[in-house]
Each structure stands twice: as structure tokens, then as C-alpha cells.
Amino acid sequence: MNNSLRYAVTVALAGAAVGSAHATDISTYTSNAANNVNVFVSGSTALDNTMTNAAIQQAAGQQGLCIPGTADIYLIGTSQKLIYCQANTTANVGSGKFLALFKESNVGSANGVQPLINAAKGGTAGTTFLNPAVATDANCGTAVTTAATGDFSQYVTHPGCGTGAGNLAATPTGGFADVEAAMLLTAGGQAISATDTTNNLSATPTVDQVWGVAVTKALYYALQSAEGLTCPSTYTSYGVTGAPSGGPAYVGKDSASCAPSLSRQQVASIITRQIGNGTALSITNGVDDTIYICRRDFGSGTEASFEAYFVGQRCGKPALSVPGEEGFAVWAAGSSGGVRTCLQAFQNGGITLTGFYDTTASFEPSAGSYAVGFTNTEITQANMTGAGDAFRLIAVDGVLPQIANVQDGTWPYFSTGNAYTIKAGKPGATSPTSLPGLAFAALTKLIGHPTWTADSNTNYSKNPWGIAGDMSPAGLYASTNAPALPANHTSAVSNPTNAYTKSSTGAINNCDQPVFDFNDLTATTPEAIVLGTSNVNN
């Protein structure tokens, strides 16, 4: 919307415009109180970018929850977010409503489960959210307007709200987790009770998160050199005729076809500290030969998926341990953004890391150090810029974490997530027919839908490792949106429905290896599966 139209909407819907305030910025939250629909969401930090897309996306037939151009986003670091906007018809809350989507990202996926259990058992959820009564335009830093692009509408970000603004205590309307509750630990490392989860919560599958192994550019380029990679001087768009919308333009050593590769065994050895320096990988670093680890906290679904896939932890069998935090070589972070900052510290220097569990521990890495982290592939160009362009995702066993490779079964490192709500009749439950309940259901209906996901992924297609993002779970969508196999980037971009499933038994089990979704894809010939062409050069 242009400024005059935004002003007119303010007058019509909020009664008055305050200075240069937008129609639904935080200055109008109190005056709009009778029409505010407050939705409190806790849990997965990996889904933060996708949740923003759910607000601002305007794909045909899968419109976002906000009327285009009305969204203001307030941030406290990477731990708390408030998206405030005029509700679109997609939000299913009626006309003339204002939608306030509160997102709490402390700890991660465990907070998409345990606080809801606490409330359902009659206790306090213990979650706090960004408080509109404390945060203001003035104390939330300089506003940054992001213009409309493609199918994403204009929005305004207020990135600098102080930590004191995050004191609004509330029970989550619902929570997101990247894996099922049975795999999660609390922030303190304790298992979440399976009985409590079953008795108190309802779960709805959401989206297949695609995960990747991130390394500092210093390590990335050293591995390239050790592998003797001859990097191209030109860039072809991963086999796609015409670059994807706003697509990448990485050439030479930063192109996908020049990505170095580690084996799954090597990655496992690094994160369990069996390999602790570059010499073991036939590389040397004159700055600091140590290979550092940027991991997530115990409560993270990202961490759970990584430990399960690479070393079998969280899955009820003996496994090598991934160190929690060592105050020197291993550093934990409470969010996906924290992992990116950790990698930035080791690549670019000038950043002092503080321990997540032992807050007295601190370390300022030297620029150009080797470090390994793990993250989902929902990484935007803003995320890369914010982290000083410090890292790259590598191939594992010769394959990059691209959505076409997931469809072909050659990148099996993904997990199926859940949205959790408190069961009806339990304390703290949100009625599914209430306006917050309807809005949360509308949010979960968007996230994971193939049409919506295809459009959402365009925000993650501008990175060196190629076309990545999320997948629509096979068990939910393969029967109606069957992927074309063998996959290529053109077909995967238009229909990111997975061909492999983590719920072949009828229940999500992210400890299982993914298997072909034969129940929904019986018409797919074995030859099509065998002839998949996925490799690092895609």
C-alpha cells in the first residue's frame, strides 16, 4: 500500500492516524483492543521465517493471514516476534479484525510442547511474549520497510525492541515442534513425558523441515582445495530454464556445483569430537586448526533431528554423545539465528561468544576459524547478510540439501513437524471455535500445503547451495499432489510434495529412516525412483 492509502485505512478502521504510523502498527494496538485477535505461538525457531511468510504471502489461492501491506513486525533479537496486521479473510476471523501473531522462540521446539503441558496440568505455562504495552515504535529501533516482491506483500520491520519489552506472560494458543515430542528434551536436558503429551495435547502434522550442515567459509574453501575441486567460472541455474524468481547468481567457488562434501561418518565424528581439528581431514589452518561446533540447546528440534540422524541419539539406543557445551570448542545457542551468529564469530571475528548454559564462559574466536553448525534450509538473504555472509551449506555424501534431492530420496535428512494444542477440557485450552483458535488453525493449514509451500520457498532460493526450503509431507499430500519422479528442480519448485515419509506406520517417527510413500504413490514405477538424477551438480 502507498502511504496515502495506509493513512486512509487508519482513519477508517482505527479512528485516527497517529503521525506517520501505519494502519496497524503497535501504536494502534490499544485503540484496536476490541477487534484484536491475539494468537500466541511458542516453539520451533526453524519455522520463524515461514511463519512470517504465512502472514505476508499472497500466492493465488493460498493468501497469507494479513491484508497486503498492513503488517508490522516487531522483534526482540531472535527470541521474540510480534506480527501485527489487519486480518485477511484467510485468517477466518471475520472482517474488521486485527491479527496479533505473537511468537516466542526461546529454547526452540521443546517450548512448543512443555509449556502447553504445564498449563494443561493446571500450572503456569511459563512463556512470555513481546508486550505491546511496553514496546513502541520509538523504543523498537529504526523501522525498515521491505517492499512487495513476487507474491510477498510489503511489510515494516522494527528490529530493535529491548529485552524489557518481552514480559507479557501468556499460555500459548499452540506450539510448533520440528520433531515429535518423544524426541525432545527440555532446555535443561530432561525428557518430556510421553504420558503427559498423550493425555494433554493434540498434534497435527505440519511441514517437512529440510536440514543442512553449515560450515564457516574458511572451512568450506579449505575442503574445496583438499578435494581438488575445479570451480566453474559461469553459473547455470541448477538445470532450471530461466532462474527461479529472484534466484541466486553465485559463480565460481560459491556455486552449488563446486560445493565440497563430507561423508555422514565424518560429520558424525566431528560433532562427537572424534575429529577435532583440520589435520584429520587433510586440511590445515594457520589461524587455528580446531574445528569448533555451533550447536543448538537441548530443547531444540533442530538439535534433536541432527543427533538422531547422524549419531542415533534421542532414539532409545546407545549412541555416541554430542557434547552439550564445553566453553571452548562447543558452543550452544538458543535459536537458529544464534547458530548463524556463532558461525559468524568464527568466520569474521570481532564477536564474543557467551555460554548458553554457563553464562560466565566467553570466547572471542579468531577470524578465519573452522566451525561446523546445523540449521534448517529456511535461510533468507537477510539471514545471510545479518550473519556477515559467514557460512555455506556443504554436501553430505556428495548431495546438497535441495528439495529435488529430497524428493528423489538422495537427501534423507529431513524431519516432519507437529503443531500442538491443549486438548479440549484441559486448563488453558483454546477453543477451536474461538477467534484465536480459528486463526491458529488457519496458520497451520497454510504451513505445509504444497501450493503455499512452493511460493514460500522462493524466499529461500537465493543461496549458494541451491533451491531449498520446506517440503509438504507425503502422508498428507502425495495422494493429491504426487511429485514428478525422477525429480528435477523445475518440478520440485512447482510441487514440493515429498515422495518419502517419516510416518509410514501412520504415526510420525523421526527416528526412522524415511521410506518411499508407497501407499500414496503406487502409480510411480520403480524405474522412476532408481533413475533419480540428484547429485551435487544439480
XYZ file of C-alpha atoms in Angstrom:
538
model
C 0.000 0.000 0.000
C 1.175 3.533 -0.612
C 1.313 5.979 2.278
C -1.922 7.791 1.425
C -3.886 4.548 1.264
C -2.380 3.312 4.522
C -3.389 6.633 6.106
C -6.923 6.303 4.777
C -7.246 2.786 6.140
C -6.044 4.013 9.515
C -8.746 6.668 9.635
C -11.456 4.242 8.563
C -10.541 1.331 10.818
C -8.706 2.778 13.777
C -10.420 6.118 14.071
C -7.323 8.263 13.583
C -3.796 8.210 12.278
C -1.028 8.924 14.719
C 1.789 10.806 12.997
C 3.294 8.577 10.340
C 2.046 5.383 11.982
C 0.868 2.573 9.761
C -2.697 1.332 9.867
C -1.877 -1.478 12.242
C 1.416 -0.606 13.848
C 1.862 -1.075 17.555
C 0.690 2.453 18.395
C -2.838 1.400 17.410
C -2.839 -1.901 19.326
C -4.586 -0.473 22.399
C -7.163 1.558 20.485
C -7.990 -1.526 18.405
C -8.324 -3.731 21.503
C -11.967 -4.697 20.896
C -11.063 -6.055 17.460
C -7.654 -7.587 18.205
C -7.293 -11.361 17.761
C -4.296 -12.421 19.846
C -2.610 -15.675 18.825
C 0.303 -16.822 20.992
C 2.672 -19.322 19.377
C 5.678 -20.943 21.049
C 8.346 -23.384 19.938
C 10.408 -24.050 16.823
C 12.764 -21.259 15.792
C 13.357 -23.033 12.489
C 9.824 -22.097 11.433
C 10.157 -18.393 12.256
C 10.776 -17.302 8.676
C 7.982 -19.498 7.367
C 5.581 -18.094 9.960
C 6.399 -14.606 8.675
C 5.709 -15.838 5.140
C 2.333 -17.094 6.360
C 1.472 -13.517 7.253
C 2.749 -11.674 4.177
C 2.478 -14.235 1.376
C -0.117 -13.581 -1.296
C 0.045 -16.648 -3.548
C -3.035 -17.141 -5.696
C -5.446 -19.387 -3.840
C -3.228 -19.514 -0.753
C -3.190 -15.967 0.548
C -1.472 -15.066 3.768
C -3.210 -14.151 7.007
C -2.642 -10.384 6.664
C -4.205 -7.922 4.253
C -1.344 -6.975 1.897
C 0.759 -4.056 3.069
C -0.602 -3.853 6.617
C 1.920 -5.990 8.513
C 4.330 -4.528 11.054
C 6.822 -6.952 12.616
C 8.432 -6.216 15.985
C 11.497 -8.162 17.135
C 13.464 -8.761 20.319
C 16.615 -10.265 18.867
C 15.810 -13.720 17.523
C 13.839 -14.824 20.575
C 10.514 -12.962 20.298
C 8.392 -11.616 17.479
C 5.062 -9.853 17.092
C 3.371 -9.633 13.695
C 0.519 -7.119 13.824
C -1.743 -6.542 10.830
C -5.282 -6.279 9.503
C -6.665 -9.795 9.253
C -7.189 -11.193 5.776
C -10.170 -13.433 5.005
C -7.692 -16.350 5.079
C -7.342 -15.865 8.841
C -11.011 -16.921 9.199
C -11.745 -14.434 11.977
C -14.259 -12.192 10.222
C -13.980 -8.713 8.791
C -12.610 -5.646 10.548
C -10.314 -7.660 12.827
C -6.673 -7.020 13.649
C -4.413 -10.028 13.923
C -1.615 -10.119 16.517
C 0.652 -13.139 15.981
C 2.977 -13.440 18.971
C 5.920 -15.836 18.529
C 8.151 -16.983 21.384
C 11.335 -18.693 20.174
C 13.310 -19.236 23.374
C 14.767 -22.750 23.672
C 13.060 -23.999 20.499
C 10.758 -26.944 19.824
C 10.570 -28.048 23.462
C 8.703 -24.822 24.176
C 6.140 -25.874 21.603
C 5.260 -28.760 23.935
C 6.260 -28.452 27.606
C 4.613 -25.069 28.395
C 1.331 -26.378 26.987
C 1.615 -29.486 29.179
C 2.332 -27.304 32.202
C -0.807 -25.261 31.594
C -2.963 -28.322 30.824
C -1.989 -29.818 34.183
C -3.185 -26.692 35.970
C 0.155 -24.934 36.269
C 1.684 -21.891 34.631
C 2.911 -22.162 31.067
C 5.930 -20.021 31.901
C 6.106 -18.476 28.424
C 6.483 -14.747 27.877
C 5.919 -12.774 24.686
C 6.663 -9.343 23.289
C 4.470 -6.887 25.181
C 2.659 -4.250 23.050
C 2.090 -2.186 26.185
C 5.854 -1.747 26.592
C 7.217 -1.909 23.055
C 6.677 1.210 20.966
C 7.788 2.473 17.581
C 10.159 4.817 19.379
C 11.913 2.184 21.507
C 11.986 -0.571 18.879
C 14.641 0.999 16.696
C 14.544 2.378 13.195
C 11.753 0.901 11.113
C 12.791 -0.876 7.912
C 10.288 -1.148 5.081
C 10.560 -4.185 2.835
C 8.879 -3.560 -0.487
C 6.489 -6.025 -2.050
C 8.227 -8.609 -4.205
C 6.797 -11.519 -6.131
C 3.932 -12.941 -4.096
C 5.098 -11.341 -0.827
C 3.451 -8.107 0.251
C 5.163 -5.069 1.710
C 5.828 -5.106 5.452
C 7.644 -2.996 8.037
C 10.174 -4.438 10.478
C 11.020 -2.875 13.841
C 14.186 -4.831 14.738
C 15.392 -3.283 17.965
C 12.827 -3.786 20.731
C 14.656 -4.113 24.036
C 14.556 -7.283 26.133
C 12.450 -5.439 28.704
C 9.592 -5.458 26.198
C 9.358 -9.245 26.334
C 7.451 -9.610 29.585
C 3.896 -10.480 28.513
C 3.017 -13.775 30.227
C 0.532 -15.893 28.275
C -0.398 -19.514 27.646
C 0.342 -20.451 24.037
C -2.623 -20.859 21.710
C -0.488 -23.543 20.093
C 3.111 -24.623 19.726
C 5.338 -25.796 16.875
C 7.902 -28.587 17.099
C 10.261 -29.775 14.368
C 10.014 -33.371 15.601
C 7.519 -35.250 17.736
C 7.551 -34.616 21.489
C 9.011 -38.061 22.231
C 12.346 -36.958 20.736
C 12.563 -33.653 22.586
C 14.319 -32.659 25.777
C 13.596 -29.645 27.937
C 16.083 -26.779 27.986
C 17.691 -28.453 30.980
C 18.112 -31.768 29.172
C 15.233 -33.751 30.743
C 12.928 -35.930 28.644
C 9.389 -34.690 28.039
C 6.860 -37.134 29.482
C 5.192 -39.245 26.766
C 2.213 -39.817 29.070
C 1.787 -36.100 29.700
C 1.948 -35.420 25.970
C -0.647 -38.062 25.111
C -3.019 -37.122 27.921
C -2.926 -33.367 27.463
C -2.077 -32.407 23.892
C -3.399 -32.848 20.363
C -0.948 -32.969 17.459
C -1.331 -32.014 13.803
C 1.430 -32.700 11.219
C 2.753 -29.508 9.648
C 5.729 -29.470 7.318
C 8.849 -31.443 6.405
C 11.830 -29.401 7.521
C 14.917 -29.909 5.355
C 18.132 -29.706 7.350
C 21.705 -28.932 6.349
C 25.274 -28.945 7.635
C 26.718 -25.433 7.756
C 30.417 -24.584 7.904
C 32.369 -21.351 8.017
C 33.639 -20.195 4.647
C 37.203 -20.786 5.842
C 36.415 -24.485 6.310
C 34.321 -24.602 3.124
C 37.120 -23.288 0.937
C 39.722 -25.461 2.675
C 37.640 -28.565 1.924
C 37.282 -27.437 -1.692
C 41.038 -27.173 -2.010
C 41.611 -30.551 -0.362
C 39.155 -32.168 -2.770
C 40.863 -30.563 -5.762
C 37.608 -29.076 -6.997
C 37.825 -27.133 -10.231
C 35.226 -24.447 -9.787
C 33.268 -23.145 -12.793
C 33.549 -19.567 -13.932
C 29.934 -19.394 -15.096
C 26.653 -20.103 -13.410
C 23.750 -22.155 -14.701
C 20.581 -22.103 -12.691
C 20.630 -25.659 -11.372
C 19.172 -27.006 -14.605
C 16.142 -24.691 -14.491
C 15.207 -22.933 -17.700
C 15.328 -19.350 -16.523
C 16.457 -18.643 -12.978
C 13.901 -19.138 -10.198
C 12.102 -15.999 -9.095
C 14.798 -13.678 -7.749
C 17.121 -16.661 -7.982
C 20.764 -16.941 -6.997
C 23.687 -15.771 -9.063
C 26.578 -17.495 -7.336
C 29.544 -18.314 -9.530
C 32.914 -19.998 -9.199
C 33.804 -21.357 -5.789
C 30.412 -20.294 -4.391
C 28.324 -22.180 -6.956
C 26.430 -25.329 -5.997
C 28.424 -27.423 -8.462
C 31.574 -26.602 -6.510
C 30.270 -27.497 -3.041
C 32.677 -29.664 -1.032
C 31.393 -32.845 0.568
C 31.881 -34.739 3.812
C 30.609 -38.223 4.497
C 27.887 -38.844 7.040
C 30.501 -40.657 9.127
C 32.858 -37.691 9.017
C 30.113 -35.297 10.147
C 29.223 -37.666 12.997
C 32.891 -37.837 14.002
C 33.219 -34.054 14.039
C 30.156 -33.364 16.176
C 31.096 -36.078 18.698
C 34.646 -34.667 18.826
C 36.251 -37.825 17.459
C 37.623 -35.459 14.809
C 38.607 -32.217 16.447
C 40.940 -30.484 14.021
C 41.511 -29.868 10.351
C 44.566 -32.089 10.140
C 42.321 -35.158 10.453
C 40.578 -34.016 7.256
C 43.881 -33.342 5.463
C 43.464 -29.591 5.770
C 45.390 -27.092 7.858
C 44.573 -23.645 9.123
C 47.306 -21.211 10.022
C 44.850 -19.246 12.177
C 43.514 -22.027 14.427
C 43.318 -25.687 13.403
C 40.497 -26.554 15.826
C 37.126 -27.465 14.335
C 34.586 -25.727 16.573
C 30.930 -26.718 16.983
C 27.985 -24.298 16.875
C 25.132 -26.438 18.169
C 21.634 -25.750 19.450
C 20.367 -26.078 23.017
C 18.945 -29.337 24.384
C 15.345 -28.230 23.800
C 15.823 -27.627 20.089
C 14.110 -29.720 17.432
C 16.983 -28.825 15.109
C 19.357 -30.384 17.614
C 17.136 -33.428 18.070
C 16.922 -34.061 14.331
C 20.674 -33.694 13.932
C 21.573 -36.016 16.782
C 19.046 -38.621 15.621
C 20.166 -38.632 12.003
C 23.913 -38.551 12.467
C 24.548 -40.485 15.686
C 21.259 -42.093 16.732
C 20.764 -40.060 19.891
C 17.193 -39.385 21.112
C 16.099 -42.706 19.610
C 16.293 -45.135 22.510
C 19.548 -46.819 21.618
C 23.166 -46.435 22.750
C 24.923 -43.740 20.775
C 27.952 -41.520 20.881
C 27.259 -38.317 22.762
C 27.221 -34.871 21.188
C 28.834 -32.591 23.801
C 26.372 -30.093 25.243
C 28.756 -27.180 25.734
C 32.443 -27.102 26.537
C 33.200 -23.410 26.956
C 35.856 -23.627 24.264
C 35.267 -25.969 21.325
C 31.483 -26.461 21.610
C 29.046 -23.544 21.854
C 25.278 -23.810 22.237
C 22.710 -21.291 21.001
C 19.050 -20.799 21.839
C 17.858 -20.192 18.271
C 18.679 -20.786 14.624
C 19.785 -17.162 14.468
C 22.146 -17.855 17.339
C 23.824 -20.641 15.355
C 24.299 -18.264 12.428
C 25.845 -15.692 14.780
C 28.158 -18.358 16.206
C 29.389 -19.247 12.713
C 29.815 -15.536 12.006
C 32.015 -15.184 15.090
C 34.373 -17.938 13.909
C 34.497 -16.750 10.299
C 34.649 -12.973 10.686
C 35.931 -12.459 14.229
C 35.076 -9.456 16.391
C 32.247 -11.233 18.235
C 32.472 -12.537 21.793
C 30.527 -15.750 22.342
C 28.879 -16.328 25.716
C 27.909 -19.750 27.019
C 24.227 -20.657 26.755
C 24.302 -22.786 29.906
C 27.392 -21.402 31.604
C 26.910 -17.685 31.089
C 30.282 -16.984 32.725
C 32.068 -18.676 29.824
C 33.112 -16.393 26.980
C 35.380 -16.605 23.954
C 36.287 -14.316 21.065
C 37.277 -16.506 18.106
C 39.900 -15.550 15.590
C 38.645 -14.637 12.139
C 39.031 -17.420 9.604
C 38.489 -20.272 12.078
C 36.922 -23.622 11.223
C 33.444 -24.241 12.637
C 30.513 -26.564 11.914
C 26.853 -25.962 12.723
C 23.489 -27.300 11.693
C 20.401 -25.477 10.537
C 17.263 -25.792 8.504
C 17.344 -24.526 4.933
C 14.776 -21.762 5.551
C 17.560 -19.208 5.200
C 16.815 -15.870 3.581
C 19.217 -13.402 2.039
C 18.546 -11.152 5.047
C 19.692 -14.008 7.303
C 22.889 -14.387 5.262
C 23.588 -10.658 5.303
C 22.822 -10.454 9.014
C 25.391 -13.182 9.657
C 28.064 -11.411 7.631
C 27.858 -13.945 4.782
C 29.965 -16.150 7.029
C 28.866 -19.685 6.179
C 27.867 -22.150 3.481
C 25.993 -25.462 3.496
C 28.085 -28.398 2.342
C 27.133 -31.604 0.571
C 26.975 -34.841 2.555
C 27.987 -37.967 0.646
C 28.021 -35.847 -2.496
C 24.476 -34.486 -2.202
C 23.257 -30.999 -1.304
C 20.111 -30.277 0.782
C 17.931 -29.291 -2.155
C 14.228 -30.089 -2.387
C 14.619 -32.071 -5.633
C 17.159 -34.276 -3.858
C 14.705 -34.867 -1.005
C 12.036 -35.954 -3.495
C 14.465 -38.346 -5.167
C 15.468 -39.861 -1.835
C 19.122 -38.891 -2.101
C 18.922 -36.291 0.704
C 17.204 -38.166 3.547
C 17.957 -35.615 6.280
C 14.561 -34.064 6.959
C 12.006 -34.256 9.748
C 8.223 -33.992 9.884
C 6.982 -31.460 12.413
C 3.868 -31.092 14.538
C 1.629 -28.303 15.722
C 0.487 -28.929 19.311
C -2.593 -27.593 21.094
C -4.029 -28.278 24.552
C -6.868 -30.796 24.452
C -10.412 -29.520 24.970
C -11.495 -29.578 28.601
C -7.967 -29.146 29.939
C -6.936 -25.943 31.734
C -5.505 -23.375 29.343
C -7.120 -24.892 26.251
C -8.095 -22.527 23.446
C -11.473 -23.357 21.973
C -11.050 -24.293 18.289
C -14.147 -22.204 17.507
C -12.808 -19.074 19.246
C -11.181 -16.427 17.075
C -7.637 -17.247 18.285
C -8.369 -20.950 17.731
C -9.644 -20.304 14.219
C -6.634 -18.141 13.394
C -4.150 -20.742 14.667
C -5.926 -23.425 12.630
C -5.680 -21.158 9.570
C -1.947 -20.741 10.202
C -1.325 -24.491 10.430
C -3.485 -25.101 7.356
C -1.200 -22.866 5.288
C 2.130 -24.175 6.551
C 2.927 -27.340 4.630
C 0.315 -27.013 1.882
C 2.068 -27.676 -1.497
C 0.808 -24.549 -3.286
C 1.658 -22.318 -0.355
C 4.997 -24.055 0.340
C 6.103 -23.703 -3.285
C 5.609 -19.966 -3.029
C 7.110 -19.700 0.447
C 10.261 -21.455 -0.754
C 11.020 -18.650 -3.200
C 12.286 -16.717 -0.175
C 14.971 -19.385 0.305
C 16.128 -19.838 -3.303
C 18.840 -17.204 -3.365
C 21.586 -19.150 -1.585
C 24.784 -20.846 -2.830
C 23.574 -24.375 -2.077
C 20.642 -24.105 -4.463
C 16.890 -24.465 -4.326
C 15.982 -25.407 -0.771
C 13.312 -24.742 1.834
C 10.448 -26.873 3.114
C 8.574 -29.911 1.818
C 4.908 -30.855 2.043
C 4.613 -34.169 3.946
C 3.956 -37.117 1.648
C 1.431 -38.692 4.002
C -0.726 -35.568 3.844
C -0.408 -34.518 0.213
C 1.174 -37.164 -2.042
C -2.182 -38.712 -2.951
C -3.436 -35.383 -4.327
C -0.167 -33.644 -5.276
C 2.067 -36.502 -6.358
C 5.614 -35.353 -7.143
C 7.105 -35.987 -10.576
C 9.856 -38.609 -10.368
C 12.696 -38.568 -11.102
C 12.632 -35.057 -9.731
C 14.309 -32.038 -11.234
C 14.428 -28.515 -9.933
C 11.629 -27.304 -12.165
C 9.206 -29.969 -10.963
C 10.325 -29.691 -7.334
C 9.891 -25.918 -7.292
C 6.336 -26.090 -8.605
C 5.307 -29.011 -6.373
C 7.499 -29.557 -3.294
C 5.479 -32.547 -2.034
C 7.793 -35.158 -0.550
C 7.930 -38.656 -2.030
C 9.348 -40.089 1.199
C 7.723 -40.239 4.593
C 8.503 -40.385 8.294
C 5.004 -41.719 9.056
C 4.768 -44.966 7.088
C 3.249 -46.669 10.155
C 0.555 -43.990 10.473
C 2.334 -42.002 13.189
C 5.237 -39.593 12.814
C 8.522 -41.188 13.841
C 11.551 -39.052 13.086
C 13.837 -41.737 14.497
C 13.018 -43.844 11.437
C 14.826 -43.518 8.152
C 12.457 -42.079 5.545
C 10.876 -44.619 3.219
C 9.108 -44.233 -0.098
C 5.437 -43.364 0.392
C 4.191 -46.408 -1.485
C 0.658 -46.125 -0.085
C 0.098 -42.825 -1.861
C 2.433 -43.227 -4.837
C 1.623 -46.716 -6.117
C 1.488 -45.447 -9.695
C 5.136 -44.435 -9.568
C 7.307 -47.040 -11.241
C 10.432 -48.411 -9.542
C 12.420 -47.252 -12.575
C 11.483 -43.653 -11.873
C 12.866 -43.966 -8.382
C 16.067 -45.696 -9.463
C 16.718 -43.210 -12.243
C 16.738 -40.166 -9.962
C 19.492 -37.833 -11.112
C 20.174 -35.988 -7.870
C 23.791 -35.049 -7.222
C 25.881 -32.115 -6.101
C 25.974 -30.731 -9.653
C 22.235 -30.065 -9.720
